[in-house]
Amino acid sequence: MAHDDSPAPAALPASTPAPASTPAPASTPTPTPTPAPAPAPAPASRTALTRALDTIRSLRAQLDAQRADQPLAVVGVGLRLPGGIDDLDGYWTALAAGRDLVTPLSQTRMGPFADQWAGLHRKGGFLDEVMDFDAGFFGIGGREARRLDPQHRLLLEVAWEALEDAALPPERLTETRTGFFVGITNQDYDDWRPADVDAVWGIGNAICYSAGRVAFTLGLTGPAMAVDTSCSSSLVAVHLARQALLRGECEVALAAGVNLIVSPASTRLISQSGLLAPDGLCKPFDARANGFTRSEGCGIVVLKRLADARRDNDRIHAVIAGSALNQDGRSASITAPNVRSQIDVIAAALADAGLTAADIGHLEAHGTGTALGDPIEMDAIATVLGRPRGGRRLTVGSVKSNLGHLESAAGMAGLLKAILCVQRRAVPPLVHFRTLNPRLDLAGTGIAIPTEVEAWSPDDGRYAGVSSFGMSGTNAHVIVGPADVGAVVGAGVVVGAGAGEGAAAGGAEGAA
């Protein structure tokens, strides 16, 4: 430490009287006395304050845990599917009747590309009209509307319809923490690019603006994002919406998927991969399976935390009890499925929901009807859900047999079918199924392929699983249950109707 070399002040002798204070002149203001510091809390007060803060922190942690552990309620649905389907009743009618909604592409839907469609697969699940759009209703000018990808237009319309179904007037959501998550991959409309392309065209067609457009139009201030994981995009969007709700990032969330085919270019590329069925029929798990057919559509679900939906007296279509994502990693090729990853993602969703294999009565499969994909997927289903179920029946289906493959919206089509199955306590037939693919071993699994509408016994489990696997390797699985699966106790505490203690561990064991 440095020393101070300055002389020390002389000390006053002890006998020297202190100098008398000099009176301040009259003009000098009297100094304001400094307030004495507040006395420190007595030890008992400090202890009480600490206890109170600890209690607040503990209650907050409990509420966060309850929020993160509860199911989500599906309170609204909007959809546009092939065959003119635009509501859940129409969807169920088509499924129960075993309708094949794949048709030839009409001349009007070919647009300016009729010559380029020659020689390509022209059968698919097509919507009737995709260019019609009431731009004025959404406050969009004619020039901007013409430069807006029809997929973005469709999202605006179906989001509005989903909110109407949820009895949530869109104007009530303005400046609220409402999220929007959409699975979208295709960019066919870029082939309609005009000669005078400008920034308006760029904003109207970039994938990221699909979510931003809906959030902007409705005034939503929660998270909004577009998700592209190929075929699993829309189910990944559901998982992300669920996570945002459980983390408290939003109070309401819309999860969506959309896919339109408005140019032959993408069909030409997929044809070159050899994945399309020559006869235009998707035949999942059948001995004749030889590929899928392309399809269009849009589906949107409006989600809330279950306790919030019950507090608000919402009509609840179904609940989402759990979800999980993972990746194939290094499989046979970048587009090849990985059975271990499929096993793991189903088991993880079961554990997330606190359920066991015995709680799942129906599995809505990815089911593309391909020689490579079907055996791998059924092997994963049998491993996690089939063999550990103690003889209970598990039906397996794929809506691609009815609609074709909706690609980025495929997971949403499967989710909506699963919602209908848990609502109706019935399972529709798997269209085009005749003979089980000989490469599928279902012995001792309890797995059955429905060939007609079957009643769903609660003894076989009350939940449905939905799988969606992206060609880029991203896998998603979501578990759906009926609206009455939980009972609210106290302030937002949800007691589930699963298998009880140890259910999560049992779900994980099912994958071993």
Short mmCIF file of C-alpha atoms in Angstrom, two decimals:
data_model
loop_
_atom_site.label_atom_id
_atom_site.label_comp_id
_atom_site.label_asym_id
_atom_site.label_seq_id
_atom_site.Cartn_x
_atom_site.Cartn_y
_atom_site.Cartn_z
CA MET A 1 0.00 0.00 0.00
CA ALA A 2 1.46 3.45 -0.88
CA HIS A 3 2.41 5.70 1.97
CA ASP A 4 1.08 9.28 2.39
CA ASP A 5 4.13 11.60 2.84
CA SER A 6 2.17 14.83 3.58
CA PRO A 7 2.63 16.29 7.09
CA ALA A 8 0.06 15.17 9.62
CA PRO A 9 -2.18 17.91 11.11
CA ALA A 10 -1.18 19.05 14.58
CA ALA A 11 -3.41 17.73 17.32
CA LEU A 12 -5.09 20.18 19.72
CA PRO A 13 -3.80 20.00 23.29
CA ALA A 14 -6.23 18.30 25.58
CA SER A 15 -6.58 21.53 27.64
CA THR A 16 -7.40 23.76 24.68
CA PRO A 17 -11.09 24.67 24.74
CA ALA A 18 -13.11 23.98 21.64
CA PRO A 19 -13.71 27.10 19.59
CA ALA A 20 -17.03 28.80 20.25
CA SER A 21 -19.56 28.53 17.45
CA THR A 22 -20.09 31.73 15.50
CA PRO A 23 -23.73 32.76 15.03
CA ALA A 24 -24.78 32.61 11.37
CA PRO A 25 -25.75 35.88 9.76
CA ALA A 26 -29.49 36.51 9.54
CA SER A 27 -29.38 36.15 5.77
CA THR A 28 -27.94 32.64 5.89
CA PRO A 29 -30.67 29.94 5.73
CA THR A 30 -30.73 27.42 8.50
CA PRO A 31 -29.57 24.02 7.13
CA THR A 32 -32.32 21.38 6.84
CA PRO A 33 -31.51 18.50 9.10
CA THR A 34 -30.83 15.20 7.26
CA PRO A 35 -33.49 12.61 8.17
CA ALA A 36 -32.19 9.78 10.22
CA PRO A 37 -32.09 6.47 8.29
CA ALA A 38 -35.05 4.17 8.88
CA PRO A 39 -34.28 1.59 11.46
CA ALA A 40 -33.43 -1.81 10.02
CA PRO A 41 -36.25 -4.33 10.29
CA ALA A 42 -36.20 -6.32 13.42
CA PRO A 43 -35.02 -9.88 12.93
CA ALA A 44 -38.60 -11.16 13.22
CA SER A 45 -39.76 -8.72 10.50
CA ARG A 46 -36.92 -9.77 8.19
CA THR A 47 -37.82 -13.41 8.70
CA ALA A 48 -41.49 -12.77 7.87
CA LEU A 49 -40.55 -10.81 4.73
CA THR A 50 -38.21 -13.59 3.58
CA ARG A 51 -40.91 -16.19 4.19
CA ALA A 52 -43.43 -14.12 2.19
CA LEU A 53 -41.04 -13.74 -0.75
CA ASP A 54 -40.23 -17.44 -0.66
CA THR A 55 -43.96 -18.24 -0.68
CA ILE A 56 -44.54 -15.97 -3.68
CA ARG A 57 -41.66 -17.58 -5.56
CA SER A 58 -42.93 -21.05 -4.70
CA LEU A 59 -46.48 -20.26 -5.81
CA ARG A 60 -45.18 -18.75 -9.04
CA ALA A 61 -43.11 -21.87 -9.70
CA GLN A 62 -46.13 -24.08 -8.98
CA LEU A 63 -48.31 -22.07 -11.36
CA ASP A 64 -45.63 -22.22 -14.06
CA ALA A 65 -45.36 -25.98 -13.56
CA GLN A 66 -49.14 -26.41 -13.71
CA ARG A 67 -49.32 -24.32 -16.86
CA ALA A 68 -46.52 -26.30 -18.47
CA ASP A 69 -48.04 -29.65 -17.49
CA GLN A 70 -51.63 -29.25 -18.63
CA PRO A 71 -53.23 -30.31 -21.91
CA LEU A 72 -54.25 -27.84 -24.57
CA ALA A 73 -57.82 -27.39 -25.72
CA VAL A 74 -58.70 -27.26 -29.41
CA VAL A 75 -61.42 -24.59 -29.32
CA GLY A 76 -61.71 -23.78 -33.01
CA VAL A 77 -61.16 -25.45 -36.38
CA GLY A 78 -61.06 -24.19 -39.96
CA LEU A 79 -60.38 -26.36 -43.00
CA ARG A 80 -60.47 -26.60 -46.78
CA LEU A 81 -59.90 -30.07 -48.17
CA PRO A 82 -60.47 -31.85 -51.50
CA GLY A 83 -64.03 -32.77 -52.34
CA GLY A 84 -65.39 -29.39 -51.25
CA ILE A 85 -64.88 -30.20 -47.55
CA ASP A 86 -64.92 -27.07 -45.41
CA ASP A 87 -66.04 -28.25 -41.95
CA LEU A 88 -65.57 -31.17 -39.58
CA ASP A 89 -69.00 -32.69 -40.26
CA GLY A 90 -68.28 -32.83 -43.98
CA TYR A 91 -64.86 -34.29 -43.29
CA TRP A 92 -66.29 -37.09 -41.14
CA THR A 93 -68.99 -37.87 -43.69
CA ALA A 94 -66.33 -38.39 -46.36
CA LEU A 95 -64.09 -40.45 -44.07
CA ALA A 96 -66.89 -42.68 -42.80
CA ALA A 97 -68.08 -43.33 -46.36
CA GLY A 98 -64.57 -44.36 -47.36
CA ARG A 99 -64.49 -41.79 -50.14
CA ASP A 100 -61.49 -41.45 -52.43
CA LEU A 101 -61.26 -37.71 -53.09
CA VAL A 102 -58.47 -37.91 -55.66
CA THR A 103 -59.53 -36.57 -59.08
CA PRO A 104 -57.89 -35.51 -62.35
CA LEU A 105 -56.60 -31.94 -62.46
CA SER A 106 -59.19 -29.79 -64.22
CA GLN A 107 -58.33 -27.66 -67.24
CA THR A 108 -59.15 -24.47 -65.34
CA ARG A 109 -56.74 -25.43 -62.55
CA MET A 110 -53.86 -25.81 -65.01
CA GLY A 111 -53.76 -22.02 -65.40
CA PRO A 112 -51.27 -20.82 -68.02
CA PHE A 113 -49.30 -24.10 -67.84
CA ALA A 114 -51.55 -26.54 -69.75
CA ASP A 115 -48.78 -27.51 -72.17
CA GLN A 116 -46.30 -28.10 -69.34
CA TRP A 117 -48.71 -30.42 -67.52
CA ALA A 118 -48.64 -32.82 -70.48
CA GLY A 119 -47.04 -36.13 -69.56
CA LEU A 120 -47.06 -35.45 -65.80
CA HIS A 121 -49.11 -37.04 -63.00
CA ARG A 122 -52.37 -35.08 -63.08
CA LYS A 123 -54.36 -36.95 -60.47
CA GLY A 124 -54.47 -35.53 -56.99
CA GLY A 125 -56.56 -34.18 -54.17
CA PHE A 126 -57.39 -30.73 -55.54
CA LEU A 127 -59.41 -27.84 -54.16
CA ASP A 128 -62.11 -26.46 -56.43
CA GLU A 129 -60.99 -22.85 -56.77
CA VAL A 130 -57.81 -21.41 -55.32
CA MET A 131 -57.52 -18.09 -57.14
CA ASP A 132 -60.80 -16.60 -55.89
CA PHE A 133 -60.15 -14.17 -53.03
CA ASP A 134 -62.15 -11.37 -51.41
CA ALA A 135 -59.20 -9.02 -51.06
CA GLY A 136 -61.35 -6.08 -49.99
CA PHE A 137 -62.65 -7.98 -46.97
CA PHE A 138 -59.09 -8.11 -45.65
CA GLY A 139 -58.23 -4.54 -46.67
CA ILE A 140 -55.89 -5.64 -49.46
CA GLY A 141 -55.77 -3.73 -52.76
CA GLY A 142 -56.23 -5.46 -56.10
CA ARG A 143 -52.63 -5.08 -57.30
CA GLU A 144 -51.23 -6.40 -54.02
CA ALA A 145 -53.74 -9.26 -53.98
CA ARG A 146 -52.67 -10.41 -57.45
CA ARG A 147 -49.08 -10.54 -56.20
CA LEU A 148 -50.04 -12.51 -53.09
CA ASP A 149 -49.36 -16.26 -53.07
CA PRO A 150 -52.76 -18.05 -53.06
CA GLN A 151 -51.52 -20.05 -50.06
CA HIS A 152 -51.25 -16.81 -48.07
CA ARG A 153 -54.74 -15.80 -49.22
CA LEU A 154 -56.12 -19.18 -48.14
CA LEU A 155 -54.51 -18.84 -44.71
CA LEU A 156 -56.27 -15.52 -44.16
CA GLU A 157 -59.66 -17.02 -45.06
CA VAL A 158 -59.30 -20.21 -43.03
CA ALA A 159 -57.84 -18.39 -40.02
CA TRP A 160 -60.92 -16.16 -39.98
CA GLU A 161 -63.19 -19.23 -40.20
CA ALA A 162 -61.30 -21.01 -37.41
CA LEU A 163 -61.71 -18.01 -35.13
CA GLU A 164 -65.41 -17.87 -35.96
CA ASP A 165 -65.67 -21.56 -35.05
CA ALA A 166 -63.98 -20.72 -31.74
CA ALA A 167 -66.49 -17.89 -31.10
CA LEU A 168 -63.51 -15.52 -30.99
CA PRO A 169 -64.29 -12.41 -33.05
CA PRO A 170 -61.00 -11.54 -34.78
CA GLU A 171 -61.25 -7.90 -33.70
CA ARG A 172 -61.04 -9.03 -30.07
CA LEU A 173 -57.58 -10.45 -30.72
CA THR A 174 -56.08 -7.20 -31.99
CA GLU A 175 -53.04 -6.23 -29.90
CA THR A 176 -53.27 -9.45 -27.89
CA ARG A 177 -50.60 -12.07 -27.29
CA THR A 178 -52.03 -14.45 -29.86
CA GLY A 179 -49.57 -16.61 -31.80
CA PHE A 180 -49.69 -17.92 -35.36
CA PHE A 181 -47.62 -20.91 -36.49
CA VAL A 182 -47.93 -22.25 -40.03
CA GLY A 183 -46.40 -25.21 -41.86
CA ILE A 184 -45.73 -24.19 -45.45
CA THR A 185 -43.22 -25.45 -48.01
CA ASN A 186 -44.44 -25.04 -51.58
CA GLN A 187 -43.72 -21.92 -53.65
CA ASP A 188 -45.43 -22.81 -56.93
CA TYR A 189 -46.83 -19.31 -57.37
CA ASP A 190 -43.34 -18.02 -58.06
CA ASP A 191 -43.79 -19.51 -61.54
CA TRP A 192 -46.53 -16.90 -62.09
CA ARG A 193 -43.99 -14.12 -61.54
CA PRO A 194 -44.83 -11.09 -63.73
CA ALA A 195 -42.33 -9.23 -65.89
CA ASP A 196 -42.60 -6.17 -63.65
CA VAL A 197 -41.68 -8.02 -60.45
CA ASP A 198 -41.22 -5.71 -57.49
CA ALA A 199 -40.96 -5.66 -53.70
CA VAL A 200 -44.71 -6.22 -53.39
CA TRP A 201 -44.26 -9.51 -55.23
CA GLY A 202 -41.38 -10.49 -52.97
CA ILE A 203 -43.35 -9.79 -49.80
CA GLY A 204 -46.38 -11.57 -51.22
CA ASN A 205 -44.49 -14.77 -51.97
CA ALA A 206 -41.72 -15.26 -49.42
CA ILE A 207 -42.61 -18.09 -47.03
CA CYS A 208 -41.87 -16.02 -43.91
CA TYR A 209 -44.59 -13.52 -44.84
CA SER A 210 -47.29 -16.21 -44.75
CA ALA A 211 -47.32 -15.98 -40.95
CA GLY A 212 -46.54 -12.27 -40.88
CA ARG A 213 -49.46 -11.52 -43.21
CA VAL A 214 -51.99 -13.17 -40.90
CA ALA A 215 -50.48 -11.53 -37.80
CA PHE A 216 -50.46 -8.12 -39.51
CA THR A 217 -54.00 -8.40 -40.84
CA LEU A 218 -55.46 -9.52 -37.51
CA GLY A 219 -53.17 -7.38 -35.35
CA LEU A 220 -51.71 -10.33 -33.43
CA THR A 221 -48.69 -9.57 -31.22
CA GLY A 222 -47.73 -13.07 -30.08
CA PRO A 223 -45.08 -15.19 -31.82
CA ALA A 224 -45.70 -15.66 -35.55
CA MET A 225 -43.58 -17.94 -37.70
CA ALA A 226 -43.55 -20.07 -40.83
CA VAL A 227 -42.24 -23.62 -40.46
CA ASP A 228 -40.70 -25.64 -43.29
CA THR A 229 -39.74 -29.20 -42.38
CA SER A 230 -41.19 -30.68 -45.55
CA CYS A 231 -44.04 -33.15 -44.93
CA SER A 232 -44.02 -32.71 -41.13
CA SER A 233 -44.30 -28.90 -41.24
CA SER A 234 -47.85 -28.48 -39.94
CA LEU A 235 -47.51 -30.95 -37.06
CA VAL A 236 -44.25 -29.23 -36.08
CA ALA A 237 -46.25 -25.98 -36.10
CA VAL A 238 -48.71 -27.56 -33.65
CA HIS A 239 -45.85 -28.57 -31.35
CA LEU A 240 -44.34 -25.07 -31.45
CA ALA A 241 -47.72 -23.48 -30.76
CA ARG A 242 -48.16 -25.82 -27.80
CA GLN A 243 -44.74 -24.91 -26.41
CA ALA A 244 -45.49 -21.19 -26.74
CA LEU A 245 -48.75 -21.58 -24.83
CA LEU A 246 -47.22 -23.68 -22.07
CA ARG A 247 -44.35 -21.21 -21.67
CA GLY A 248 -46.80 -18.33 -21.39
CA GLU A 249 -45.59 -16.63 -24.57
CA CYS A 250 -49.17 -16.33 -25.78
CA GLU A 251 -52.70 -16.78 -24.45
CA VAL A 252 -54.20 -18.10 -27.70
CA ALA A 253 -52.37 -19.77 -30.59
CA LEU A 254 -53.36 -20.73 -34.11
CA ALA A 255 -51.51 -23.66 -35.68
CA ALA A 256 -51.89 -24.13 -39.42
CA GLY A 257 -50.81 -26.05 -42.48
CA VAL A 258 -51.31 -25.13 -46.13
CA ASN A 259 -50.37 -26.59 -49.51
CA LEU A 260 -51.42 -25.64 -53.03
CA ILE A 261 -50.28 -26.97 -56.40
CA VAL A 262 -50.53 -24.11 -58.91
CA SER A 263 -47.64 -24.97 -61.22
CA PRO A 264 -46.37 -28.23 -62.78
CA ALA A 265 -42.75 -27.57 -61.76
CA SER A 266 -42.91 -29.14 -58.30
CA THR A 267 -44.85 -32.15 -59.61
CA ARG A 268 -42.16 -32.68 -62.25
CA LEU A 269 -39.45 -32.74 -59.57
CA ILE A 270 -41.36 -35.16 -57.33
CA SER A 271 -42.10 -37.39 -60.33
CA GLN A 272 -38.37 -37.69 -60.96
CA SER A 273 -37.94 -39.07 -57.43
CA GLY A 274 -40.15 -42.07 -58.25
CA LEU A 275 -42.35 -41.46 -55.19
CA LEU A 276 -45.66 -40.92 -57.02
CA ALA A 277 -48.05 -43.85 -57.50
CA PRO A 278 -48.52 -44.51 -61.23
CA ASP A 279 -52.25 -45.17 -60.74
CA GLY A 280 -52.73 -42.06 -58.59
CA LEU A 281 -53.89 -44.11 -55.60
CA CYS A 282 -52.24 -43.98 -52.18
CA LYS A 283 -52.41 -47.49 -50.66
CA PRO A 284 -50.79 -47.36 -47.19
CA PHE A 285 -49.73 -50.70 -45.67
CA ASP A 286 -51.16 -52.64 -48.60
CA ALA A 287 -49.23 -55.23 -50.60
CA ARG A 288 -49.86 -53.09 -53.71
CA ALA A 289 -48.42 -49.90 -52.19
CA ASN A 290 -46.33 -48.10 -54.80
CA GLY A 291 -46.24 -44.43 -53.81
CA PHE A 292 -48.49 -41.49 -53.02
CA THR A 293 -50.41 -38.86 -54.93
CA ARG A 294 -50.13 -35.13 -54.30
CA SER A 295 -52.87 -33.15 -52.63
CA GLU A 296 -53.90 -29.66 -51.54
CA GLY A 297 -55.59 -28.18 -48.53
CA CYS A 298 -55.47 -25.98 -45.49
CA GLY A 299 -56.28 -26.68 -41.86
CA ILE A 300 -56.07 -24.46 -38.79
CA VAL A 301 -56.72 -25.18 -35.12
CA VAL A 302 -57.24 -22.54 -32.43
CA LEU A 303 -55.55 -23.58 -29.19
CA LYS A 304 -55.80 -22.51 -25.56
CA ARG A 305 -54.57 -23.93 -22.30
CA LEU A 306 -57.28 -26.30 -21.09
CA ALA A 307 -57.85 -24.43 -17.83
CA ASP A 308 -58.29 -21.16 -19.75
CA ALA A 309 -60.74 -22.74 -22.18
CA ARG A 310 -62.84 -24.09 -19.31
CA ARG A 311 -62.68 -20.76 -17.51
CA ASP A 312 -63.97 -19.06 -20.67
CA ASN A 313 -66.70 -21.70 -21.20
CA ASP A 314 -65.33 -22.51 -24.65
CA ARG A 315 -66.59 -25.41 -26.70
CA ILE A 316 -63.73 -27.90 -26.75
CA HIS A 317 -63.34 -30.15 -29.79
CA ALA A 318 -60.55 -32.22 -28.23
CA VAL A 319 -57.38 -31.84 -26.19
CA ILE A 320 -53.74 -32.12 -27.14
CA ALA A 321 -52.16 -34.08 -24.33
CA GLY A 322 -48.55 -34.31 -25.51
CA SER A 323 -46.17 -33.78 -28.39
CA ALA A 324 -42.56 -34.37 -29.38
CA LEU A 325 -40.07 -33.67 -32.17
CA ASN A 326 -36.81 -35.24 -33.22
CA GLN A 327 -34.58 -35.83 -36.25
CA ASP A 328 -33.50 -38.88 -38.25
CA GLY A 329 -29.88 -37.87 -38.11
CA ARG A 330 -27.65 -40.16 -40.17
CA SER A 331 -30.01 -42.66 -41.81
CA ALA A 332 -29.51 -44.56 -45.07
CA SER A 333 -29.77 -41.26 -46.98
CA ILE A 334 -30.84 -37.70 -46.26
CA THR A 335 -34.40 -38.54 -47.33
CA ALA A 336 -34.61 -42.06 -45.83
CA PRO A 337 -36.63 -42.64 -42.63
CA ASN A 338 -34.99 -43.91 -39.45
CA VAL A 339 -36.92 -46.49 -37.43
CA ARG A 340 -35.06 -45.67 -34.20
CA SER A 341 -35.98 -42.00 -34.48
CA GLN A 342 -39.63 -42.86 -35.14
CA ILE A 343 -39.66 -45.12 -32.08
CA ASP A 344 -38.11 -42.38 -29.98
CA VAL A 345 -40.47 -39.59 -31.07
CA ILE A 346 -43.61 -41.65 -30.33
CA ALA A 347 -42.21 -42.71 -26.95
CA ALA A 348 -41.26 -39.11 -26.14
CA ALA A 349 -44.78 -37.85 -26.90
CA LEU A 350 -46.24 -40.60 -24.70
CA ALA A 351 -43.94 -39.59 -21.85
CA ASP A 352 -44.78 -35.92 -22.40
CA ALA A 353 -48.48 -36.74 -22.05
CA GLY A 354 -47.94 -38.99 -19.03
CA LEU A 355 -49.52 -41.94 -20.84
CA THR A 356 -48.70 -45.55 -21.68
CA ALA A 357 -49.16 -47.58 -24.83
CA ALA A 358 -52.43 -48.94 -23.41
CA ASP A 359 -53.92 -45.41 -23.43
CA ILE A 360 -53.64 -45.14 -27.24
CA GLY A 361 -56.52 -46.71 -29.16
CA HIS A 362 -55.88 -45.29 -32.63
CA LEU A 363 -52.75 -44.26 -34.48
CA GLU A 364 -53.08 -41.90 -37.43
CA ALA A 365 -49.96 -42.83 -39.35
CA HIS A 366 -47.83 -40.82 -41.74
CA GLY A 367 -48.66 -43.69 -44.12
CA THR A 368 -47.39 -42.56 -47.51
CA GLY A 369 -47.84 -45.97 -49.13
CA THR A 370 -44.21 -46.34 -50.17
CA ALA A 371 -42.16 -49.54 -50.26
CA LEU A 372 -39.53 -48.11 -47.92
CA GLY A 373 -41.62 -45.97 -45.59
CA ASP A 374 -44.52 -48.29 -44.67
CA PRO A 375 -42.49 -51.18 -43.17
CA ILE A 376 -40.27 -48.82 -41.18
CA GLU A 377 -43.23 -46.90 -39.78
CA MET A 378 -45.22 -50.00 -38.84
CA ASP A 379 -42.15 -51.45 -37.13
CA ALA A 380 -41.92 -48.31 -34.98
CA ILE A 381 -45.65 -48.39 -34.18
CA ALA A 382 -45.50 -52.06 -33.21
CA THR A 383 -42.46 -51.50 -31.00
CA VAL A 384 -43.86 -48.59 -28.99
CA LEU A 385 -47.63 -49.12 -29.09
CA GLY A 386 -48.38 -52.61 -30.39
CA ARG A 387 -46.43 -55.16 -28.38
CA PRO A 388 -46.61 -53.45 -24.93
CA ARG A 389 -50.42 -53.07 -24.92
CA GLY A 390 -51.45 -56.33 -23.27
CA GLY A 391 -53.76 -57.56 -26.02
CA ARG A 392 -55.75 -54.34 -26.37
CA ARG A 393 -56.73 -53.42 -29.91
CA LEU A 394 -54.93 -50.59 -31.76
CA THR A 395 -56.33 -49.40 -35.07
CA VAL A 396 -53.94 -47.81 -37.55
CA GLY A 397 -55.00 -45.65 -40.48
CA SER A 398 -53.80 -42.93 -42.83
CA VAL A 399 -55.97 -40.21 -44.33
CA LYS A 400 -53.63 -40.08 -47.33
CA SER A 401 -55.67 -42.99 -48.67
CA ASN A 402 -58.66 -40.62 -48.92
CA LEU A 403 -57.07 -37.30 -49.78
CA GLY A 404 -53.61 -37.98 -51.10
CA HIS A 405 -50.53 -36.42 -49.52
CA LEU A 406 -51.07 -32.81 -48.44
CA GLU A 407 -47.31 -32.45 -47.94
CA SER A 408 -46.74 -29.44 -45.64
CA ALA A 409 -50.40 -29.66 -44.51
CA ALA A 410 -50.43 -33.47 -44.16
CA GLY A 411 -49.95 -33.47 -40.39
CA MET A 412 -52.89 -31.11 -39.96
CA ALA A 413 -55.14 -33.34 -42.09
CA GLY A 414 -54.16 -36.27 -39.84
CA LEU A 415 -54.69 -34.25 -36.67
CA LEU A 416 -58.19 -33.21 -37.71
CA LYS A 417 -59.05 -36.83 -38.53
CA ALA A 418 -57.78 -37.89 -35.08
CA ILE A 419 -59.92 -35.19 -33.45
CA LEU A 420 -62.97 -36.60 -35.24
CA CYS A 421 -62.12 -40.14 -34.16
CA VAL A 422 -61.88 -39.24 -30.47
CA GLN A 423 -65.06 -37.16 -30.74
CA ARG A 424 -67.11 -39.84 -32.48
CA ARG A 425 -65.52 -42.82 -30.69
CA ALA A 426 -65.23 -44.46 -34.08
CA VAL A 427 -62.55 -45.14 -36.68
CA PRO A 428 -63.17 -44.90 -40.44
CA PRO A 429 -61.88 -47.43 -42.99
CA LEU A 430 -58.48 -47.31 -44.64
CA VAL A 431 -59.37 -46.80 -48.29
CA HIS A 432 -57.69 -49.03 -50.91
CA PHE A 433 -56.57 -51.55 -48.29
CA ARG A 434 -56.97 -55.17 -49.46
CA THR A 435 -54.01 -57.30 -48.39
CA LEU A 436 -51.44 -56.54 -45.72
CA ASN A 437 -47.98 -55.79 -47.06
CA PRO A 438 -46.05 -59.05 -46.45
CA ARG A 439 -43.14 -57.03 -45.06
CA LEU A 440 -45.29 -55.93 -42.10
CA ASP A 441 -45.23 -58.24 -39.08
CA LEU A 442 -48.25 -57.56 -36.84
CA ALA A 443 -48.20 -60.84 -34.90
CA GLY A 444 -48.80 -60.31 -31.19
CA THR A 445 -49.27 -56.55 -31.53
CA GLY A 446 -53.04 -56.00 -31.31
CA ILE A 447 -52.70 -53.78 -34.40
CA ALA A 448 -55.65 -53.86 -36.81
CA ILE A 449 -56.30 -52.09 -40.12
CA PRO A 450 -59.98 -51.01 -40.28
CA THR A 451 -61.78 -51.81 -43.52
CA GLU A 452 -65.12 -50.34 -42.42
CA VAL A 453 -66.27 -47.89 -39.78
CA GLU A 454 -65.50 -49.43 -36.40
CA ALA A 455 -66.71 -48.44 -32.95
CA TRP A 456 -63.82 -47.45 -30.70
CA SER A 457 -64.10 -49.14 -27.33
CA PRO A 458 -62.81 -47.09 -24.38
CA ASP A 459 -61.25 -50.33 -23.14
CA ASP A 460 -58.76 -49.96 -25.99
CA GLY A 461 -57.59 -46.53 -24.82
CA ARG A 462 -59.13 -43.09 -25.20
CA TYR A 463 -56.32 -41.26 -26.98
CA ALA A 464 -55.09 -41.10 -30.57
CA GLY A 465 -51.54 -40.58 -31.75
CA VAL A 466 -50.71 -38.65 -34.92
CA SER A 467 -47.40 -39.05 -36.75
CA SER A 468 -45.87 -36.85 -39.41
CA PHE A 469 -42.39 -37.41 -40.81
CA GLY A 470 -40.58 -34.90 -42.99
CA MET A 471 -38.50 -36.02 -45.94
CA SER A 472 -35.72 -33.80 -44.58
CA GLY A 473 -35.69 -35.93 -41.41
CA THR A 474 -37.79 -33.95 -38.91
CA ASN A 475 -40.30 -36.19 -37.12
CA ALA A 476 -43.33 -35.06 -35.12
CA HIS A 477 -45.85 -36.92 -33.00
CA VAL A 478 -48.90 -35.44 -31.25
CA ILE A 479 -51.33 -37.14 -28.86
CA VAL A 480 -55.01 -36.18 -28.94
CA GLY A 481 -57.71 -36.97 -26.39
CA PRO A 482 -61.42 -36.29 -25.90
CA ALA A 483 -62.58 -33.06 -24.32
CA ASP A 484 -63.46 -34.69 -20.97
CA VAL A 485 -60.04 -36.20 -20.22
CA GLY A 486 -59.30 -33.92 -17.27
CA ALA A 487 -61.07 -32.30 -14.36
CA VAL A 488 -60.17 -28.82 -13.16
CA VAL A 489 -59.44 -28.66 -9.45
CA GLY A 490 -59.00 -25.29 -7.80
CA ALA A 491 -57.35 -22.48 -9.74
CA GLY A 492 -56.22 -24.03 -12.99
CA VAL A 493 -54.88 -27.31 -11.65
CA VAL A 494 -55.66 -30.07 -14.12
CA VAL A 495 -55.87 -33.68 -13.07
CA GLY A 496 -55.49 -35.91 -16.12
CA ALA A 497 -57.33 -39.14 -16.81
CA GLY A 498 -54.27 -41.08 -17.91
CA ALA A 499 -52.78 -44.18 -16.43
CA GLY A 500 -51.76 -42.50 -13.19
CA GLU A 501 -48.44 -42.60 -11.42
CA GLY A 502 -45.60 -44.06 -13.40
CA ALA A 503 -47.34 -43.46 -16.70
CA ALA A 504 -44.47 -41.46 -18.12
CA ALA A 505 -42.01 -44.14 -17.17
CA GLY A 506 -44.26 -46.78 -18.71
CA GLY A 507 -44.39 -44.82 -21.95
CA ALA A 508 -40.63 -44.76 -22.11
CA GLU A 509 -40.43 -48.48 -21.37
CA GLY A 510 -42.66 -49.15 -24.34
CA ALA A 511 -39.85 -48.07 -26.64
CA ALA A 512 -37.26 -50.39 -25.17
#
